[in-house]
């Protein structure tokens, strides 16, 4: 080959290499620290950047939020219970110059610091708190990491403890404790239920006894009232029967008098009273006392015939002796002239006698 051509190709290649080393293209989420001959010059922002060729060197920093996984750590709690724990840390580079100049590897530095802080925080808390108060653990680790990472140009955005797990021996003891606590609560609830049930039964029996006693009392009252009413009715019935017997006897006597052959009748003084008593039995009402007059009781034909009231009225009116009161008619002999004439009926009041 022609030496001139070879030299030309070498010069072209060298020019391309110089141009390539003089151009730095930075991504939109990146920043690059520029050093020339080992000396820090500046940070290169996103876009096309021209740097001294062949003697420049850059270090890239991702300015987005990054996730650091903290390896699982073994720790001893305040009450000497061994546990294992791990966490996740979210960080962001805020000052790439500090992250380049102040710390060798900021990711490793933050991870190591998070591990020691996690063990320290768990060691200051009892076992029950480490299991139930993880938010407090996150907050304390965050506070512990903020101060040194600020000097490194890195901000810790969040810390999340993924798990805190006691050793199998501690887990077994905790399970036994939980089971015993549940049995204790079950026994308490059962005792409270039995107590409540006994109270309800006692209250129900009390209410039942009260209702039963009230029913028996009411039954006794009604029974006594029934006995009293029955006694009164029996007494009234006996009295009525006795009264009826007296009236019947009196009426039988009047009937016997009316059917006799005698033309003289003696009317008892209590005839009116007896008839009134009979009327009382028929109507069921008493004679009213007072100034008002007693109305006569109207009887039907059968009752009048039974009592012989028509005959009594005729006797009281003196219909039997009308011929004696009016005197003899013409042509008829007088009593002295006709000794065979029937004698007049003598009606005599018992009071006149």
Coordinates of C-alpha atoms in Angstrom, one line a residue:
X1 CA 0.0 0.0 0.0
X2 CA 1.0 3.6 -0.5
X3 CA 2.6 5.0 2.7
X4 CA 0.8 8.2 2.1
X5 CA -2.6 6.4 2.1
X6 CA -1.7 4.6 5.2
X7 CA -0.8 7.8 7.0
X8 CA -4.0 9.3 5.8
X9 CA -6.0 6.5 7.2
X10 CA -4.2 6.7 10.5
X11 CA -4.8 10.5 10.7
X12 CA -8.5 9.9 9.9
X13 CA -8.9 7.3 12.6
X14 CA -7.1 9.5 15.1
X15 CA -9.4 12.4 14.2
X16 CA -12.5 10.2 14.7
X17 CA -11.2 9.0 18.1
X18 CA -10.5 12.6 19.2
X19 CA -13.9 13.8 18.2
X20 CA -15.6 10.8 19.9
X21 CA -13.7 11.4 23.2
X22 CA -14.6 15.1 23.0
X23 CA -18.3 14.5 22.9
X24 CA -20.4 13.4 26.0
X25 CA -24.1 12.7 25.6
X26 CA -25.9 12.6 29.0
X27 CA -29.3 11.1 29.5
X28 CA -32.3 13.1 30.9
X29 CA -32.1 11.4 34.3
X30 CA -28.4 11.4 34.6
X31 CA -25.5 13.7 35.7
X32 CA -21.9 13.1 35.1
X33 CA -18.8 14.2 37.1
X34 CA -16.1 15.5 34.7
X35 CA -12.4 15.1 35.5
X36 CA -9.5 16.3 33.3
X37 CA -6.1 14.8 34.0
X38 CA -7.7 13.4 37.3
X39 CA -8.9 16.9 38.4
X40 CA -12.6 17.4 39.1
X41 CA -13.9 20.1 36.8
X42 CA -17.8 20.1 36.8
X43 CA -21.0 18.1 36.4
X44 CA -22.3 17.5 33.0
X45 CA -26.0 18.0 32.5
X46 CA -28.4 16.1 30.2
X47 CA -27.7 16.6 26.5
X48 CA -24.6 17.0 24.3
X49 CA -21.5 18.1 26.1
X50 CA -18.0 18.9 24.7
X51 CA -15.1 17.9 26.9
X52 CA -11.3 17.9 26.4
X53 CA -10.6 14.9 24.2
X54 CA -8.5 12.0 25.3
X55 CA -7.7 13.5 28.7
X56 CA -11.2 13.6 30.2
X57 CA -13.0 11.1 32.3
X58 CA -16.7 11.1 33.5
X59 CA -18.6 9.2 36.3
X60 CA -22.4 8.7 35.8
X61 CA -24.9 9.3 38.6
X62 CA -28.6 8.2 38.2
X63 CA -30.7 11.0 39.7
X64 CA -33.9 8.8 40.0
X65 CA -35.1 7.1 43.1
X66 CA -33.2 3.9 43.7
X67 CA -34.0 0.9 45.8
X68 CA -31.5 -0.7 48.1
X69 CA -32.2 -4.1 49.6
X70 CA -30.8 -4.4 53.2
X71 CA -29.7 -8.0 53.7
X72 CA -31.3 -10.0 56.5
X73 CA -29.8 -9.2 59.8
X74 CA -29.7 -11.1 63.1
X75 CA -30.4 -9.0 66.2
X76 CA -31.1 -9.4 69.9
X77 CA -34.1 -7.5 71.3
X78 CA -34.1 -5.7 74.6
X79 CA -35.6 -8.7 76.4
X80 CA -32.8 -11.0 74.9
X81 CA -34.9 -12.6 72.2
X82 CA -33.1 -13.4 69.0
X83 CA -34.8 -12.2 65.8
X84 CA -34.0 -11.8 62.1
X85 CA -35.0 -8.8 60.1
X86 CA -34.6 -7.2 56.7
X87 CA -35.6 -4.0 55.1
X88 CA -35.8 -2.0 51.9
X89 CA -34.5 1.6 51.5
X90 CA -35.5 4.1 48.9
X91 CA -32.8 6.8 48.2
X92 CA -32.1 9.5 45.7
X93 CA -28.9 11.4 44.8
X94 CA -29.5 15.0 45.4
X95 CA -26.0 16.3 45.0
X96 CA -23.9 14.3 42.5
X97 CA -20.8 16.3 43.3
X98 CA -20.9 15.3 47.0
X99 CA -21.8 11.7 46.0
X100 CA -18.7 11.7 43.9
X101 CA -16.3 13.5 46.1
X102 CA -17.5 12.7 49.7
X103 CA -18.0 8.9 49.6
X104 CA -16.4 6.2 47.6
X105 CA -19.6 4.2 46.8
X106 CA -22.7 5.8 48.2
X107 CA -25.0 2.8 47.6
X108 CA -22.8 0.5 49.6
X109 CA -22.3 3.1 52.2
X110 CA -26.0 3.6 52.7
X111 CA -26.7 -0.1 52.7
X112 CA -24.0 -0.8 55.4
X113 CA -25.3 2.1 57.5
X114 CA -28.9 0.8 57.2
X115 CA -27.8 -2.7 58.4
X116 CA -26.1 -1.4 61.6
X117 CA -29.0 1.0 62.3
X118 CA -31.6 -1.8 61.9
X119 CA -29.8 -4.0 64.4
X120 CA -29.4 -1.0 66.9
X121 CA -33.1 0.0 66.7
X122 CA -34.3 -3.6 67.2
X123 CA -31.9 -4.0 70.1
X124 CA -33.6 -1.1 71.9
X125 CA -37.1 -2.6 71.7
X126 CA -38.7 -5.6 73.4
X127 CA -39.8 -8.5 71.3
X128 CA -43.5 -7.6 71.3
X129 CA -42.8 -4.1 70.1
X130 CA -40.6 -5.3 67.3
X131 CA -43.5 -7.5 66.1
X132 CA -46.3 -4.9 66.4
X133 CA -44.6 -1.5 66.0
X134 CA -42.9 -1.7 62.6
X135 CA -43.9 1.9 61.7
X136 CA -41.9 3.1 64.7
X137 CA -38.9 1.0 63.6
X138 CA -39.1 2.5 60.1
X139 CA -39.3 6.0 61.5
X140 CA -36.3 5.5 63.8
X141 CA -34.1 4.0 61.0
X142 CA -35.1 6.9 58.7
X143 CA -34.0 9.5 61.3
X144 CA -30.7 7.7 61.9
X145 CA -29.9 7.6 58.2
X146 CA -30.8 11.2 57.4
X147 CA -27.8 13.0 59.0
X148 CA -24.9 11.1 57.4
X149 CA -26.5 10.6 54.0
X150 CA -27.1 14.4 53.7
X151 CA -23.3 14.8 53.8
X152 CA -23.0 12.3 51.0
X153 CA -25.5 14.2 48.8
X154 CA -28.0 11.4 49.1
X155 CA -31.5 11.7 50.6
X156 CA -33.2 8.7 52.2
X157 CA -36.9 8.9 51.0
X158 CA -38.3 6.0 52.8
X159 CA -37.5 2.9 54.9
X160 CA -39.7 -0.2 55.0
X161 CA -38.9 -3.1 57.3
X162 CA -40.1 -6.2 55.4
X163 CA -40.2 -8.7 58.3
X164 CA -39.1 -9.3 61.8
X165 CA -39.0 -13.0 62.5
X166 CA -38.1 -14.6 65.9
X167 CA -36.2 -17.9 66.0
X168 CA -38.2 -21.1 65.8
X169 CA -37.9 -21.7 69.6
X170 CA -39.3 -18.3 70.4
X171 CA -42.1 -18.8 67.8
X172 CA -43.0 -22.0 69.5
X173 CA -43.1 -20.4 72.9
X174 CA -45.2 -17.5 71.6
X175 CA -47.6 -20.0 70.1
X176 CA -48.0 -21.7 73.4
X177 CA -48.5 -18.4 75.1
X178 CA -51.1 -17.4 72.6
X179 CA -52.9 -20.7 73.0
X180 CA -52.9 -20.4 76.8
X181 CA -54.2 -16.8 76.5
X182 CA -57.0 -17.9 74.2
X183 CA -57.9 -20.8 76.6
X184 CA -58.0 -18.3 79.5
X185 CA -60.3 -16.0 77.5
X186 CA -62.5 -18.9 76.5
X187 CA -62.9 -20.0 80.1
X188 CA -63.7 -16.4 81.2
X189 CA -66.3 -16.0 78.5
X190 CA -67.8 -19.4 79.3
X191 CA -68.0 -18.5 83.0
X192 CA -69.6 -15.1 82.2
X193 CA -72.0 -16.9 79.9
X194 CA -73.0 -19.4 82.6
X195 CA -73.4 -16.6 85.1
X196 CA -75.6 -14.6 82.7
X197 CA -77.6 -17.7 82.0
X198 CA -78.1 -18.4 85.7
X199 CA -79.2 -14.8 86.2
X200 CA -81.7 -15.0 83.4
X201 CA -83.0 -18.3 84.7
X202 CA -83.4 -16.9 88.2
X203 CA -85.2 -13.8 86.8
X204 CA -87.4 -16.0 84.7
X205 CA -88.3 -18.2 87.7
X206 CA -89.0 -15.1 89.8
X207 CA -91.3 -13.7 87.2
X208 CA -93.0 -17.1 86.8
X209 CA -93.5 -17.4 90.5
X210 CA -95.0 -13.9 90.7
X211 CA -97.4 -14.6 87.8
X212 CA -98.3 -18.0 89.4
X213 CA -98.9 -16.3 92.8
X214 CA -101.0 -13.6 91.2
X215 CA -103.0 -16.3 89.3
X216 CA -103.6 -18.3 92.5
X217 CA -104.6 -15.2 94.3
X218 CA -107.1 -14.2 91.6
X219 CA -108.4 -17.8 91.5
X220 CA -108.9 -17.8 95.3
X221 CA -110.7 -14.4 95.1
X222 CA -113.0 -15.6 92.3
X223 CA -113.6 -18.9 94.1
X224 CA -114.5 -17.0 97.3
X225 CA -116.7 -14.6 95.4
X226 CA -118.4 -17.6 93.8
X227 CA -118.9 -19.3 97.1
X228 CA -120.3 -16.1 98.6
X229 CA -122.7 -15.6 95.7
X230 CA -123.8 -19.2 95.8
X231 CA -124.5 -18.9 99.5
X232 CA -126.5 -15.8 99.0
X233 CA -128.5 -17.4 96.2
X234 CA -129.1 -20.5 98.2
X235 CA -130.3 -18.4 101.1
X236 CA -132.6 -16.3 98.9
X237 CA -133.9 -19.5 97.2
X238 CA -134.6 -21.0 100.6
X239 CA -136.3 -17.8 101.7
X240 CA -138.3 -17.7 98.5
X241 CA -139.3 -21.3 98.8
X242 CA -140.5 -20.7 102.4
X243 CA -142.4 -17.6 101.3
X244 CA -143.9 -19.5 98.4
X245 CA -145.0 -22.3 100.7
X246 CA -146.8 -19.8 103.0
X247 CA -148.5 -18.1 100.1
X248 CA -149.5 -21.4 98.5
X249 CA -150.9 -22.6 101.8
X250 CA -152.9 -19.3 102.2
X251 CA -154.3 -19.6 98.7
X252 CA -155.3 -23.2 99.3
X253 CA -157.1 -22.1 102.4
X254 CA -159.0 -19.4 100.4
X255 CA -159.8 -21.9 97.8
X256 CA -161.2 -24.2 100.4
X257 CA -163.2 -21.4 101.9
X258 CA -164.6 -20.5 98.5
X259 CA -165.7 -24.1 97.8
X260 CA -167.4 -24.5 101.1
X261 CA -171.2 -24.6 101.7
X262 CA -171.2 -21.8 104.2
X263 CA -172.7 -18.5 103.2
X264 CA -170.6 -16.6 105.8
X265 CA -167.0 -15.9 105.1
X266 CA -164.4 -14.6 107.4
X267 CA -161.7 -12.7 105.4
X268 CA -158.3 -12.6 107.0
X269 CA -156.7 -9.1 107.5
X270 CA -153.6 -10.2 105.7
X271 CA -155.4 -11.1 102.5
X272 CA -154.1 -8.0 100.7
X273 CA -150.5 -8.6 102.0
X274 CA -150.6 -12.1 100.9
X275 CA -151.8 -11.2 97.4
X276 CA -149.0 -8.6 97.2
X277 CA -146.4 -11.2 98.2
X278 CA -147.7 -13.5 95.6
X279 CA -147.4 -10.7 93.0
X280 CA -143.9 -10.1 94.2
X281 CA -143.1 -13.8 93.4
X282 CA -144.6 -13.5 90.0
X283 CA -142.9 -10.2 89.0
X284 CA -139.7 -10.6 91.1
X285 CA -139.9 -7.0 92.4
X286 CA -140.5 -5.6 95.8
X287 CA -143.2 -3.1 96.9
X288 CA -141.7 0.3 96.9
X289 CA -141.8 2.1 100.2
X290 CA -142.8 5.8 100.2
X291 CA -145.8 8.0 99.5
X292 CA -146.4 6.6 96.1
X293 CA -149.5 4.3 95.8
X294 CA -149.1 0.6 95.0
X295 CA -150.4 -0.2 91.6
X296 CA -152.5 -3.3 91.4
X297 CA -151.1 -6.3 89.5
X298 CA -153.0 -7.5 86.5
X299 CA -153.5 -11.2 86.3
X300 CA -154.6 -13.2 83.3
X301 CA -157.8 -15.2 83.3
X302 CA -156.2 -18.5 84.2
X303 CA -154.4 -17.0 87.2
X304 CA -157.5 -15.2 88.4
X305 CA -159.4 -18.4 88.2
X306 CA -156.7 -20.2 90.1
X307 CA -156.6 -17.6 92.9
X308 CA -160.4 -17.2 93.0
X309 CA -159.9 -13.4 92.8
X310 CA -163.3 -13.0 91.0
X311 CA -165.1 -14.6 93.9
X312 CA -163.2 -12.5 96.4
X313 CA -164.1 -9.3 94.5
X314 CA -167.8 -10.4 94.4
X315 CA -167.8 -11.1 98.1
X316 CA -166.2 -7.7 98.9
X317 CA -168.6 -5.8 96.7
X318 CA -171.5 -7.4 98.5
X319 CA -173.0 -8.9 95.4
X320 CA -174.3 -11.8 97.4
X321 CA -176.5 -9.5 99.5
X322 CA -177.8 -7.1 97.0
X323 CA -181.4 -8.3 97.3
X324 CA -181.3 -7.7 101.1
X325 CA -180.0 -4.2 100.7
X326 CA -182.7 -3.2 98.1
X327 CA -185.6 -4.7 100.0
X328 CA -188.4 -7.1 98.7
X329 CA -190.1 -6.4 95.4
X330 CA -193.8 -6.1 95.0
X331 CA -195.6 -9.4 95.2
X332 CA -192.6 -11.1 96.9
X333 CA -193.1 -12.1 100.5
X334 CA -190.9 -10.6 103.2
X335 CA -188.7 -12.5 105.4
X336 CA -191.4 -12.7 108.0
X337 CA -194.0 -13.8 105.4
X338 CA -191.8 -16.4 103.8
X339 CA -190.0 -18.4 106.4
X340 CA -188.6 -20.7 103.6
X341 CA -186.5 -17.8 102.1
X342 CA -182.8 -18.2 102.1
X343 CA -181.0 -16.3 104.8
X344 CA -178.8 -13.4 103.8
X345 CA -175.1 -13.9 103.6
X346 CA -173.4 -12.4 106.6
X347 CA -170.1 -10.7 105.7
X348 CA -168.2 -9.9 108.8
X349 CA -164.8 -8.3 108.9
X350 CA -162.5 -9.8 111.4
X351 CA -161.6 -6.4 112.7
X352 CA -165.4 -5.6 113.4
X353 CA -165.6 -8.9 115.3

